[in-house]
XYZ file of C-alpha atoms in Angstrom:
784
model
C 129.445 207.898 74.909
C 132.046 209.555 72.144
C 134.799 211.686 72.435
C 137.404 211.073 74.285
C 136.668 207.730 75.850
C 135.602 208.711 79.178
C 133.043 205.920 79.055
C 135.246 203.206 78.389
C 135.184 200.399 80.962
C 138.185 199.622 82.391
C 139.186 196.562 84.022
C 139.641 195.523 87.461
C 143.381 194.564 88.482
C 143.484 190.248 89.264
C 144.547 190.302 92.820
C 147.532 188.761 90.861
C 148.492 192.151 89.057
C 148.373 193.671 92.136
C 150.836 191.035 94.279
C 153.170 191.673 91.501
C 152.820 195.152 92.528
C 154.591 194.804 95.511
C 158.008 193.850 95.152
C 158.990 190.548 95.742
C 161.510 191.245 98.702
C 158.679 193.116 100.624
C 156.264 190.508 99.857
C 158.376 187.705 101.890
C 158.943 190.400 105.139
C 155.551 190.936 105.187
C 154.208 187.631 107.052
C 156.595 188.027 109.372
C 156.063 191.492 109.926
C 152.595 190.527 110.451
C 153.141 188.051 112.957
C 154.937 190.453 115.801
C 152.330 192.934 115.580
C 149.721 190.435 115.492
C 151.400 188.687 118.561
C 151.610 191.574 120.343
C 148.245 192.933 119.735
C 147.040 189.757 120.860
C 148.844 189.965 124.368
C 147.240 193.082 124.960
C 143.999 192.467 123.773
C 142.542 191.933 127.321
C 143.094 195.528 127.676
C 142.696 197.423 124.252
C 139.124 195.417 124.194
C 138.482 196.495 128.064
C 137.912 193.560 129.404
C 140.685 195.040 132.804
C 141.020 198.364 133.521
C 145.333 198.879 133.073
C 144.845 202.773 133.708
C 147.043 203.154 136.736
C 144.873 206.097 137.367
C 141.987 204.107 139.083
C 145.168 201.660 141.327
C 147.404 204.558 142.427
C 145.376 208.013 142.004
C 143.061 207.626 144.700
C 140.724 208.894 142.729
C 138.353 206.067 143.130
C 137.943 202.919 144.310
C 138.408 198.998 142.621
C 134.400 197.994 142.098
C 135.547 194.579 140.508
C 139.034 193.268 141.469
C 140.561 190.807 139.204
C 140.598 187.257 138.713
C 144.415 186.925 140.361
C 145.834 188.268 143.331
C 148.788 190.388 143.521
C 149.480 193.973 141.089
C 149.295 193.734 137.216
C 152.413 196.155 137.466
C 155.515 196.457 139.564
C 156.289 199.931 139.819
C 153.538 202.365 141.040
C 155.796 205.226 138.503
C 153.493 204.557 135.922
C 151.013 206.486 137.734
C 153.014 209.218 140.037
C 154.908 210.382 136.552
C 154.867 208.842 133.692
C 151.186 208.703 133.162
C 150.578 212.617 135.871
C 153.896 214.046 134.401
C 153.132 212.603 130.769
C 149.387 214.313 130.583
C 150.655 217.666 131.665
C 153.353 217.822 129.547
C 150.688 216.294 126.354
C 148.346 218.708 127.248
C 151.389 221.827 127.272
C 152.162 220.418 123.781
C 148.822 220.394 122.189
C 148.241 224.067 123.466
C 151.547 225.341 122.098
C 153.603 225.221 125.231
C 157.256 223.598 125.392
C 156.357 222.020 128.678
C 159.709 223.459 130.789
C 157.879 223.780 134.232
C 155.235 221.921 136.005
C 153.810 224.752 138.615
C 151.238 221.684 140.092
C 154.035 219.647 142.189
C 154.890 221.386 145.312
C 155.867 225.047 145.016
C 156.745 224.079 141.388
C 159.635 222.437 139.513
C 160.680 221.514 135.733
C 158.749 219.520 133.302
C 161.202 218.134 130.926
C 164.566 218.648 132.745
C 162.989 215.992 135.668
C 163.134 213.815 132.851
C 160.320 211.049 134.468
C 157.826 212.429 132.624
C 159.649 212.099 129.332
C 157.628 215.836 128.721
C 159.485 215.719 125.262
C 159.340 212.264 123.910
C 156.819 212.100 121.054
C 155.125 209.149 122.456
C 153.950 211.340 125.669
C 151.595 212.792 122.927
C 149.109 209.993 123.689
C 149.110 210.337 127.408
C 146.257 213.389 126.377
C 143.910 210.214 126.442
C 142.873 208.643 129.401
C 143.932 205.174 128.078
C 146.821 206.437 126.636
C 149.732 204.598 128.121
C 147.815 201.559 126.948
C 148.290 202.970 123.395
C 151.744 203.872 124.072
C 152.467 200.308 125.476
C 151.657 198.330 122.323
C 152.688 201.028 120.302
C 156.254 200.528 121.403
C 156.075 197.117 121.750
C 155.181 196.438 117.926
C 158.099 198.952 117.263
C 159.961 196.695 119.657
C 159.405 193.918 117.277
C 159.056 195.324 114.501
C 163.133 196.750 114.704
C 164.291 193.654 116.049
C 162.637 192.078 113.284
C 164.767 193.879 111.391
C 167.804 193.713 113.212
C 167.651 189.682 112.784
C 166.719 189.989 109.082
C 170.375 191.768 108.927
C 171.853 188.989 110.599
C 170.926 186.560 108.046
C 168.601 184.862 110.096
C 165.591 182.922 108.839
C 162.637 185.310 108.554
C 160.335 183.081 110.879
C 162.947 182.627 112.715
C 163.698 186.410 113.064
C 159.702 186.807 113.476
C 159.660 184.674 116.718
C 162.742 185.960 118.664
C 161.150 189.647 118.038
C 157.854 188.549 119.535
C 160.068 187.240 122.236
C 161.571 190.568 122.883
C 158.424 192.408 121.992
C 156.924 191.119 124.741
C 160.252 190.337 127.402
C 160.067 190.919 131.023
C 160.579 194.806 130.863
C 157.519 195.118 128.882
C 155.213 192.712 131.014
C 156.041 193.769 134.294
C 156.684 198.018 134.294
C 154.536 200.681 132.020
C 156.625 203.582 133.117
C 160.203 205.566 131.346
C 162.487 202.152 131.534
C 159.960 200.660 129.041
C 160.228 203.563 126.857
C 163.990 202.882 125.968
C 164.009 199.908 125.023
C 162.361 200.580 121.496
C 165.963 202.150 120.984
C 168.198 199.701 121.868
C 167.620 197.290 118.500
C 167.319 200.570 117.099
C 170.993 201.593 117.890
C 172.154 198.435 116.918
C 170.998 198.668 113.514
C 172.228 201.641 112.915
C 175.788 200.289 113.629
C 174.940 197.634 111.790
C 174.004 199.845 108.696
C 176.971 201.703 109.787
C 179.426 198.467 109.251
C 177.501 197.861 106.048
C 178.076 201.574 104.963
C 181.840 200.532 106.041
C 182.149 197.573 104.096
C 181.117 199.873 100.757
C 177.366 198.280 100.656
C 175.758 201.545 101.754
C 176.888 205.226 101.302
C 176.390 206.231 104.893
C 174.996 204.482 108.175
C 175.077 207.301 110.920
C 171.591 208.657 110.936
C 170.071 205.866 112.351
C 172.563 205.698 115.075
C 171.830 209.295 115.985
C 168.534 209.439 115.987
C 168.094 206.231 118.275
C 170.455 207.629 120.527
C 168.747 210.766 120.866
C 165.312 209.373 121.645
C 166.632 207.578 124.234
C 167.408 210.319 125.610
C 164.148 211.926 125.423
C 162.579 209.038 126.326
C 163.271 209.977 129.663
C 164.903 206.996 131.661
C 168.343 208.488 131.547
C 169.297 205.328 133.384
C 168.089 202.324 131.063
C 169.726 204.045 127.749
C 173.670 204.703 129.973
C 172.605 200.308 130.151
C 172.019 199.696 126.620
C 174.580 202.469 125.165
C 177.071 199.855 126.821
C 176.002 196.677 125.254
C 175.480 198.768 121.967
C 178.771 199.933 122.477
C 180.064 196.223 122.924
C 177.777 195.229 119.595
C 179.955 198.317 117.542
C 183.165 196.168 118.507
C 182.478 193.101 117.947
C 181.325 194.148 114.680
C 184.434 194.788 113.515
C 185.530 191.315 113.706
C 185.493 190.736 109.346
C 185.924 194.781 108.151
C 189.226 195.447 106.331
C 191.784 197.414 107.773
C 190.323 200.450 105.148
C 187.128 199.473 106.211
C 187.598 200.426 109.902
C 187.734 204.005 109.393
C 184.503 204.485 107.563
C 183.453 202.419 110.504
C 184.223 204.645 113.634
C 183.372 207.496 111.134
C 180.051 206.578 110.599
C 180.032 205.473 114.331
C 181.644 208.952 116.154
C 179.388 210.776 113.666
C 176.316 209.235 115.178
C 177.011 209.199 118.604
C 177.844 213.380 117.973
C 174.814 214.086 116.279
C 173.093 212.190 118.806
C 174.171 213.440 121.683
C 173.365 217.045 119.204
C 170.166 216.235 118.248
C 169.310 215.262 122.516
C 170.977 218.424 123.997
C 167.251 220.304 124.728
C 166.563 218.122 126.941
C 170.076 216.849 128.174
C 170.736 220.605 128.448
C 167.507 220.721 130.553
C 168.453 217.725 132.965
C 171.774 219.325 133.603
C 170.420 222.601 134.209
C 167.885 221.172 137.242
C 169.958 218.417 138.903
C 172.555 220.870 140.936
C 169.533 222.507 142.002
C 167.777 219.021 142.842
C 167.403 216.599 145.367
C 168.395 213.307 143.612
C 168.354 211.058 146.771
C 170.445 208.060 146.873
C 171.084 208.798 143.475
C 173.193 211.262 144.804
C 175.005 209.283 147.054
C 176.885 207.149 144.825
C 175.704 204.186 146.887
C 174.638 201.627 143.954
C 177.629 199.987 143.429
C 176.546 198.246 146.499
C 173.182 196.877 146.255
C 172.556 194.050 144.036
C 169.342 191.603 143.868
C 169.913 188.477 146.309
C 170.975 185.780 144.957
C 167.552 184.122 145.608
C 165.903 186.082 143.331
C 167.735 184.038 140.828
C 164.730 181.707 141.015
C 162.523 184.715 139.038
C 164.407 185.180 136.409
C 163.265 181.650 134.133
C 160.718 180.834 136.425
C 159.190 184.387 136.689
C 155.899 183.953 138.427
C 157.664 180.882 140.554
C 156.790 183.353 144.162
C 153.222 183.732 142.758
C 151.944 186.867 140.913
C 153.452 190.150 141.268
C 153.484 191.271 145.368
C 150.735 188.398 145.635
C 152.675 186.819 148.440
C 154.912 189.471 149.771
C 153.265 189.296 153.327
C 153.251 185.598 153.677
C 157.309 185.906 153.864
C 157.997 187.124 157.573
C 161.580 187.631 156.160
C 160.873 190.948 153.486
C 162.991 188.790 150.947
C 160.030 188.487 148.908
C 159.170 191.625 148.568
C 162.531 193.066 147.966
C 162.660 190.604 144.750
C 159.901 192.708 143.961
C 160.976 196.236 144.585
C 163.723 195.344 143.022
C 163.430 192.883 139.800
C 163.693 194.526 136.055
C 162.140 191.230 134.340
C 162.607 188.170 133.729
C 164.304 185.818 130.241
C 162.028 183.160 129.091
C 163.038 179.746 129.312
C 162.611 178.894 125.869
C 165.097 181.890 124.977
C 167.874 180.366 127.334
C 167.340 177.139 125.381
C 168.321 178.524 122.587
C 170.827 180.637 123.889
C 172.791 177.731 124.676
C 172.187 175.948 121.158
C 174.009 179.137 120.004
C 176.971 178.290 121.531
C 177.749 175.306 119.408
C 178.207 177.280 116.073
C 180.901 179.281 114.054
C 178.942 181.756 112.408
C 178.981 185.591 114.170
C 181.863 184.047 115.890
C 182.805 187.474 117.470
C 178.963 188.360 117.915
C 178.007 185.072 119.961
C 181.031 185.484 121.805
C 180.142 189.557 123.414
C 176.890 188.406 123.831
C 177.788 185.938 126.071
C 180.705 188.132 127.676
C 177.583 190.743 128.108
C 175.205 187.598 129.361
C 177.483 186.439 132.107
C 179.097 189.956 133.581
C 175.454 191.838 133.486
C 173.911 188.196 135.385
C 176.615 188.924 137.384
C 177.054 192.389 138.177
C 172.669 191.722 138.946
C 173.442 189.095 141.129
C 176.454 190.274 142.798
C 178.752 187.704 141.497
C 182.429 188.081 142.180
C 184.053 189.076 139.971
C 181.835 190.155 137.397
C 180.097 192.992 140.272
C 183.742 194.657 140.255
C 184.161 194.604 137.008
C 181.030 195.958 135.940
C 181.164 198.801 138.949
C 184.247 199.823 137.193
C 182.182 201.699 134.213
C 181.885 204.747 134.833
C 178.916 206.226 137.146
C 177.619 203.054 138.116
C 177.629 204.188 141.555
C 174.266 205.969 140.733
C 173.177 203.569 138.421
C 170.605 201.131 139.578
C 172.453 198.418 137.595
C 170.215 195.554 139.585
C 167.168 196.779 138.204
C 167.781 198.312 134.609
C 169.897 196.006 133.099
C 167.461 193.818 132.514
C 165.703 194.829 128.779
C 170.229 194.877 127.881
C 170.031 191.542 129.482
C 166.407 190.248 127.516
C 167.825 191.818 124.413
C 171.492 190.092 124.330
C 169.451 186.707 125.271
C 167.220 187.186 122.373
C 169.684 188.185 119.910
C 171.788 185.170 121.028
C 168.611 182.990 120.890
C 167.614 183.786 117.005
C 171.428 182.537 116.053
C 170.638 179.533 117.864
C 167.294 179.101 116.617
C 168.897 179.514 113.200
C 171.388 177.345 113.349
C 168.601 174.977 113.929
C 166.956 175.933 110.544
C 170.123 175.624 108.744
C 170.996 171.883 110.260
C 174.259 173.061 111.409
C 173.347 171.971 114.788
C 174.177 167.989 115.776
C 171.074 165.896 117.624
C 174.044 165.762 119.887
C 174.579 169.036 120.667
C 170.922 170.045 120.960
C 170.480 167.217 123.681
C 173.742 168.821 125.336
C 171.973 171.924 125.233
C 168.840 170.445 126.373
C 170.688 168.831 129.517
C 172.315 172.384 129.960
C 169.354 174.724 129.978
C 167.690 172.043 132.447
C 170.728 172.051 134.834
C 170.625 175.749 134.803
C 166.804 176.188 135.111
C 166.925 173.467 138.026
C 169.537 175.489 139.545
C 167.741 178.866 139.563
C 164.796 177.331 140.850
C 166.728 175.788 144.139
C 168.179 179.311 144.767
C 164.764 180.435 145.199
C 163.151 177.498 146.723
C 163.834 178.963 150.247
C 161.070 181.637 149.390
C 158.769 179.229 147.732
C 159.172 177.280 151.462
C 158.400 180.553 153.332
C 155.500 181.486 151.723
C 153.772 177.445 151.303
C 151.458 178.615 154.131
C 149.841 181.185 151.677
C 146.557 179.273 149.847
C 147.606 178.437 146.501
C 151.507 180.237 146.665
C 152.490 176.073 146.535
C 150.542 175.678 143.364
C 152.137 178.852 141.407
C 155.477 177.363 142.339
C 154.495 174.110 141.022
C 152.659 175.575 137.886
C 155.481 177.438 136.981
C 157.848 174.562 137.244
C 155.919 172.677 135.105
C 155.363 174.878 132.474
C 158.790 175.872 132.256
C 160.633 171.856 132.106
C 157.543 171.373 129.218
C 158.602 174.347 127.582
C 162.485 172.651 127.403
C 160.787 169.472 127.190
C 159.415 170.630 123.693
C 162.156 172.465 122.878
C 164.200 169.684 123.224
C 162.337 167.097 121.328
C 161.594 169.456 118.415
C 165.882 170.364 117.926
C 166.581 166.295 118.699
C 163.874 164.617 116.703
C 162.466 166.538 113.927
C 163.815 167.737 111.214
C 163.520 171.149 108.385
C 160.430 173.174 108.926
C 158.178 170.563 111.167
C 161.377 171.542 113.892
C 161.513 175.505 113.014
C 157.527 175.160 113.451
C 157.392 173.620 116.376
C 160.439 175.595 118.325
C 159.066 179.013 117.430
C 155.586 178.148 118.092
C 157.650 177.066 121.622
C 158.871 180.344 122.127
C 155.848 182.421 121.361
C 153.641 180.747 123.360
C 156.464 180.764 126.091
C 156.393 184.351 125.690
C 153.057 185.021 125.528
C 152.229 182.918 128.846
C 154.562 184.955 130.608
C 153.269 188.401 129.508
C 148.969 187.845 129.483
C 149.850 186.491 133.276
C 149.729 189.989 134.949
C 146.610 190.818 133.294
C 144.553 188.820 135.115
C 145.188 190.556 138.217
C 144.253 193.880 136.829
C 140.929 195.256 137.838
C 138.049 194.738 135.840
C 136.177 197.894 136.375
C 136.747 200.919 138.465
C 134.786 204.139 139.287
C 136.672 207.268 140.137
C 135.485 210.315 142.527
C 135.347 213.299 139.306
C 132.978 215.309 141.267
C 136.263 216.385 143.716
C 139.071 216.779 141.457
C 136.346 219.244 139.583
C 135.792 221.070 143.147
C 139.157 221.335 143.564
C 140.526 222.442 139.858
C 137.698 225.494 140.411
C 137.781 225.695 143.923
C 140.578 228.163 143.417
C 143.141 228.460 140.511
C 146.138 229.747 142.358
C 145.252 228.290 145.661
C 147.726 224.748 147.135
C 146.103 221.831 148.492
C 147.659 219.505 150.439
C 146.278 216.148 150.506
C 146.210 212.911 153.472
C 145.550 210.299 151.378
C 142.899 210.869 148.048
C 144.163 212.343 144.915
C 147.705 211.206 145.111
C 150.632 212.941 144.263
C 151.682 213.880 141.334
C 147.856 213.544 139.870
C 147.136 217.613 140.782
C 149.463 217.622 138.208
C 147.094 215.821 135.776
C 144.257 217.782 137.025
C 145.358 221.306 136.897
C 145.599 221.562 140.720
C 148.263 222.568 142.685
C 149.272 220.188 145.221
C 151.874 220.616 148.009
C 152.436 217.010 147.980
C 155.319 215.873 145.972
C 155.932 212.178 144.835
C 158.903 212.578 142.518
C 162.849 212.287 141.958
C 165.045 214.810 141.504
C 162.711 217.263 143.677
C 164.127 221.051 144.070
C 166.393 221.424 147.058
C 165.184 224.407 147.869
C 161.566 223.031 149.031
C 162.881 219.916 150.045
C 164.172 221.829 153.262
C 161.463 223.096 153.405
C 159.217 219.990 153.943
C 162.000 218.501 156.137
C 162.743 221.362 158.485
C 158.862 223.057 158.594
C 156.011 221.028 157.261
C 156.921 217.190 158.013
C 159.587 216.146 160.208
C 159.435 212.576 159.487
C 158.595 212.237 155.938
C 160.775 210.970 152.872
C 161.783 212.380 149.693
C 158.125 211.085 149.358
C 155.828 213.945 150.693
C 152.777 212.334 150.247
C 150.493 212.506 153.184
C 151.023 208.947 153.682
C 154.624 207.684 153.597
C 156.634 208.116 156.918
C 160.379 207.509 157.300
C 159.563 205.950 161.180
C 156.510 204.000 161.778
C 156.604 204.982 165.360
C 157.162 208.585 164.259
C 154.321 211.219 164.214
C 151.981 210.568 161.573
C 151.129 213.231 158.511
C 148.387 214.554 159.917
C 149.735 215.126 163.565
C 153.030 217.049 161.600
C 149.426 219.429 159.928
C 148.375 219.892 163.328
C 151.635 220.432 164.592
C 153.095 222.883 161.733
C 149.805 224.162 160.138
C 151.130 227.524 160.122
C 153.847 226.407 157.494
C 151.370 225.245 155.227
C 149.249 227.869 155.019
C 152.391 230.274 154.353
C 153.326 228.480 151.229
C 149.609 228.741 150.031
C 147.904 225.645 151.217
C 144.276 226.530 151.366
C 142.845 223.201 151.424
C 143.350 220.016 153.207
C 141.893 216.942 151.538
C 141.381 213.802 153.596
C 139.853 210.878 152.948
C 136.227 211.036 154.582
C 135.884 210.723 158.515
C 139.821 210.448 158.960
C 139.713 214.289 161.109
C 138.062 214.361 164.148
C 135.486 216.892 163.921
C 136.891 218.634 166.950
C 140.275 218.438 165.819
C 139.001 220.543 162.459
C 137.221 222.964 164.931
C 140.435 223.691 167.130
C 142.454 224.211 164.096
C 140.246 225.911 162.440
C 139.468 223.937 159.812
C 136.208 224.732 157.591
C 134.268 221.622 155.179
C 134.413 223.472 151.744
C 133.370 219.727 150.323
C 132.016 216.082 151.439
C 131.370 212.885 149.605
C 131.365 209.916 151.039
C 135.119 209.024 149.687
C 136.499 212.313 151.020
C 135.892 215.523 152.673
C 137.965 219.157 151.762
C 138.655 221.213 154.474
C 140.068 224.587 153.391
C 142.609 226.593 156.059
C 141.883 229.857 157.809
C 144.760 231.852 157.021
C 146.346 230.371 153.561
C 149.402 232.963 152.009
C 147.464 234.299 148.708
C 149.645 233.113 145.692
C 150.364 236.646 144.332
C 151.015 239.591 147.062
C 152.719 242.983 146.704
C 153.881 245.776 148.331
C 151.653 248.528 150.389
C 149.785 251.357 147.683
C 149.298 248.309 144.841
C 146.287 246.624 143.890
C 145.868 243.158 142.058
C 143.238 241.939 139.629
C 143.499 239.327 137.028
C 145.109 236.599 138.767
C 146.415 233.317 137.203
C 148.710 231.035 137.673
C 151.762 232.471 135.056
C 150.098 236.293 135.324
C 148.296 239.124 137.216
C 147.905 242.978 136.640
C 149.170 245.149 139.554
C 147.831 248.807 140.040
C 150.738 251.490 142.268
C 150.909 254.561 143.122
C 154.320 254.334 143.581
C 157.015 251.865 142.061
C 156.735 248.527 144.172
C 157.404 244.924 144.398
C 155.580 241.699 142.914
C 155.554 238.414 145.358
C 154.673 235.695 143.515
C 154.433 232.359 146.000
C 155.909 230.202 142.893
C 160.024 228.654 143.504
C 162.626 230.123 142.223
C 165.122 229.203 139.970
C 167.511 230.394 138.004
C 165.652 230.480 133.855
C 162.803 232.763 135.426
C 161.828 235.844 133.131
C 159.337 238.167 133.338
C 157.373 240.293 130.953
C 155.257 243.626 131.038
C 152.298 243.624 128.566
C 154.392 245.683 126.999
C 157.048 243.747 126.218
C 159.771 245.170 128.851
C 161.421 242.672 131.284
C 161.600 242.690 135.033
C 164.214 240.891 136.954
C 162.768 238.183 139.068
C 164.933 237.595 141.785
C 164.171 234.779 144.928
C 162.211 236.338 147.929
C 162.962 235.304 151.628
C 159.990 234.417 152.863
C 158.284 231.550 153.278
C 162.422 230.198 153.210
C 164.984 230.660 150.244
C 163.893 230.616 146.527
C 160.483 229.412 147.588
C 159.064 232.334 145.966
C 159.760 234.969 143.659
C 159.698 239.016 143.366
C 159.965 241.092 140.680
C 160.102 245.713 141.217
C 157.224 246.858 139.448
C 156.861 250.157 138.188
C 153.640 252.544 139.167
C 150.972 252.618 136.813
C 148.671 249.665 135.740
C 151.245 246.536 134.752
C 150.042 243.235 133.233
C 153.186 240.988 134.345
C 153.664 237.579 132.282
C 155.757 234.973 134.423
C 157.897 232.076 131.873
C 160.452 229.733 132.585
C 162.842 228.254 130.112
C 166.240 226.425 131.776
C 169.013 228.703 131.383
C 171.462 227.531 128.726
C 168.771 225.988 126.171
C 169.651 228.686 123.331
C 172.892 227.080 123.326
C 170.872 223.724 123.651
C 168.422 224.482 120.331
C 171.421 225.860 118.634
C 173.418 222.255 119.418
C 169.962 220.876 117.743
C 170.338 222.658 114.800
C 173.862 221.665 114.614
C 172.699 217.718 114.737
C 170.071 218.208 112.391
C 172.523 219.098 109.725
C 174.588 216.722 110.406
C 171.943 214.286 109.952
C 170.488 215.440 106.664
C 173.738 216.126 105.189
C 174.206 214.565 101.610
C 175.801 211.070 101.740
C 178.369 211.825 100.076
C 179.937 214.534 101.646
C 180.678 212.370 104.930
C 181.412 209.389 103.222
C 184.789 211.603 101.175
C 185.335 213.825 103.989
C 184.962 211.592 106.549
C 186.068 212.898 110.384
C 186.983 216.585 108.557
C 183.670 216.696 107.201
C 182.065 215.675 109.499
C 183.933 218.813 112.101
C 183.157 221.057 109.121
C 179.779 220.864 108.814
C 179.520 221.029 113.000
C 181.021 224.426 112.725
C 178.859 225.792 109.631
C 175.986 224.844 111.826
C 176.581 226.523 114.525
C 177.713 229.675 112.531
C 174.370 229.571 111.052
C 172.521 228.928 114.694
C 174.883 231.997 116.276
C 173.389 233.833 113.271
C 169.384 232.830 113.889
C 170.298 233.396 117.664
C 171.251 237.014 116.319
C 168.177 238.065 114.511
C 165.812 236.414 116.560
C 166.967 239.285 119.404
């Protein structure tokens, strides 16, 4: 061909030229990055490949049955809130967001409750969007673990750790005990601890003059840790981050300290402003919510038993999760699994001791050791550390004994990474490695002995002794291999052996609970489909099937509640009029006093009160309600299969009711059409709280007030004009306008040109905040 040469052959780029196109520094980091991501995927491959079923719905929703149980006894995760709150409420939030609605309110739980302000559903957390999918929780878990590993890898590289050392220890934190044993909101927070600390390191580099600005990551990590949905873990992680920030002042010149402090203050302030929408929603809900023990300030009196120390470095000394709880008559093992927050891999314990023999980053090492001593002392009730830790604010309201685990694991991993890097650099003599082996083995033996009373108590159960023996054999074998590598080997062989033990230990401890997950589950979709279509504005009450809050998942209004907080008004009504023997968990299965009346007996005694809040259907396992009793109560069977039976109540209150002279049509949960011959009153059977508003189809705003029946704040009323009116109800937390203004200010601080803050310091930050606030105020005025 002639002309412009379009037909001229272009030589293919060689593999060498493609490699040259990647910067050498980045190319060196690809291998460690691939290792971290690959280990996380390998750790979850049994779930990702569908060999085992990690969907909490199969274990906790009571909408089906397990067809093939797992290979091991026990459970594959500790807390059923992975289903009751994380999956069910998270799915509802994802559905709202994907339909273009902010998830402020949940109409399907009890009489309704705030959704974003409730926090546990992590309604505004970006990762919650994955919960739109049935298996989204597994993918979210894998994503968070991979990102946690990558963030930890980057942090350790900034501390001058070797790239493979950083990768190996990053794997250990990506598969930490909390990730291994939990699948709900506390795991959402884990990623943002290394990100927050990485932001602190960037702020320190900016103060030393190697970067122009370093507070943006601090702000984003802090804000996302709040959006992640578990304030307790976010607060405790923040304490460790604050200690880290103080420790890293070591080595900075005096003039650099001001810039360092300015960056941290700017980052923390911007983070608080960025988190304002969800923080304000939570603050608006708390005065109206029943918080249970969190309101009483009693958590400063609670700690783990000393026998639980055995499970700290030997996670399966007592068998699989809840596997042998029934074999312990004292209830100690049941309490252990109910309270424990995770574990520390025994390989990391050895490297922590090794880290005590080197001087590099001395201030940071001292801070991490101090944190581990005080935090573990608080967890297990050791004086004076227990009382020292509880001098911090809000400790009476925070379950520190449980939710300190991620911060403990992180501190141990970072300290262990420094120790492993000391071995790589040859800065630890052989005698020091031998001392570290002796000390770590002694500490592990002491931990095992502390838990031995429980091991003896369950020894009669088949297989319990094998678990204890296998746990000890695994742990001390790992220590022996690590000690041999540190004492005998040198150079790359030693590094490879140490990191191989760390990764293998992390993988083994992480994968073990997966073998307890069911291999196949059969779901009863016909029942939930019936409840969805039977009456869109009627509630159902369950005595077992479709456990709360799975009504929120399937879009069916459920009178039962299993959440915290729950609205005070509804909790009072439940305790006084529905079930006098229930707890905050109004589930149709839980009782406060086993010798008291059952949930079914309470239903029989208070059926009229259930009908008064619009309970149209009662759901029970097939065969559990005698026909004679159902006939006496006027319950009419409307659905039945082998799994569950649904009964219609005789006189349920309608969701909408209006004064005489008014007719209703086109009813949905959020709107209704009213035709009145004269001005009248419309009553809606949804919980009243500040923040509710109503508008007509023409845009006229109607005042929403609390109705008096069936109880205070349990329903809403509005005055409607004569004629035909379509009334739309909506809820927004009362101070959300100011919160959105704060979000604008925080965003402005984060994206501001670096030179403004680096030159202006704190005055510049304050000025930018003022300008951002003025702009937000003007935007709100234009919006009105």
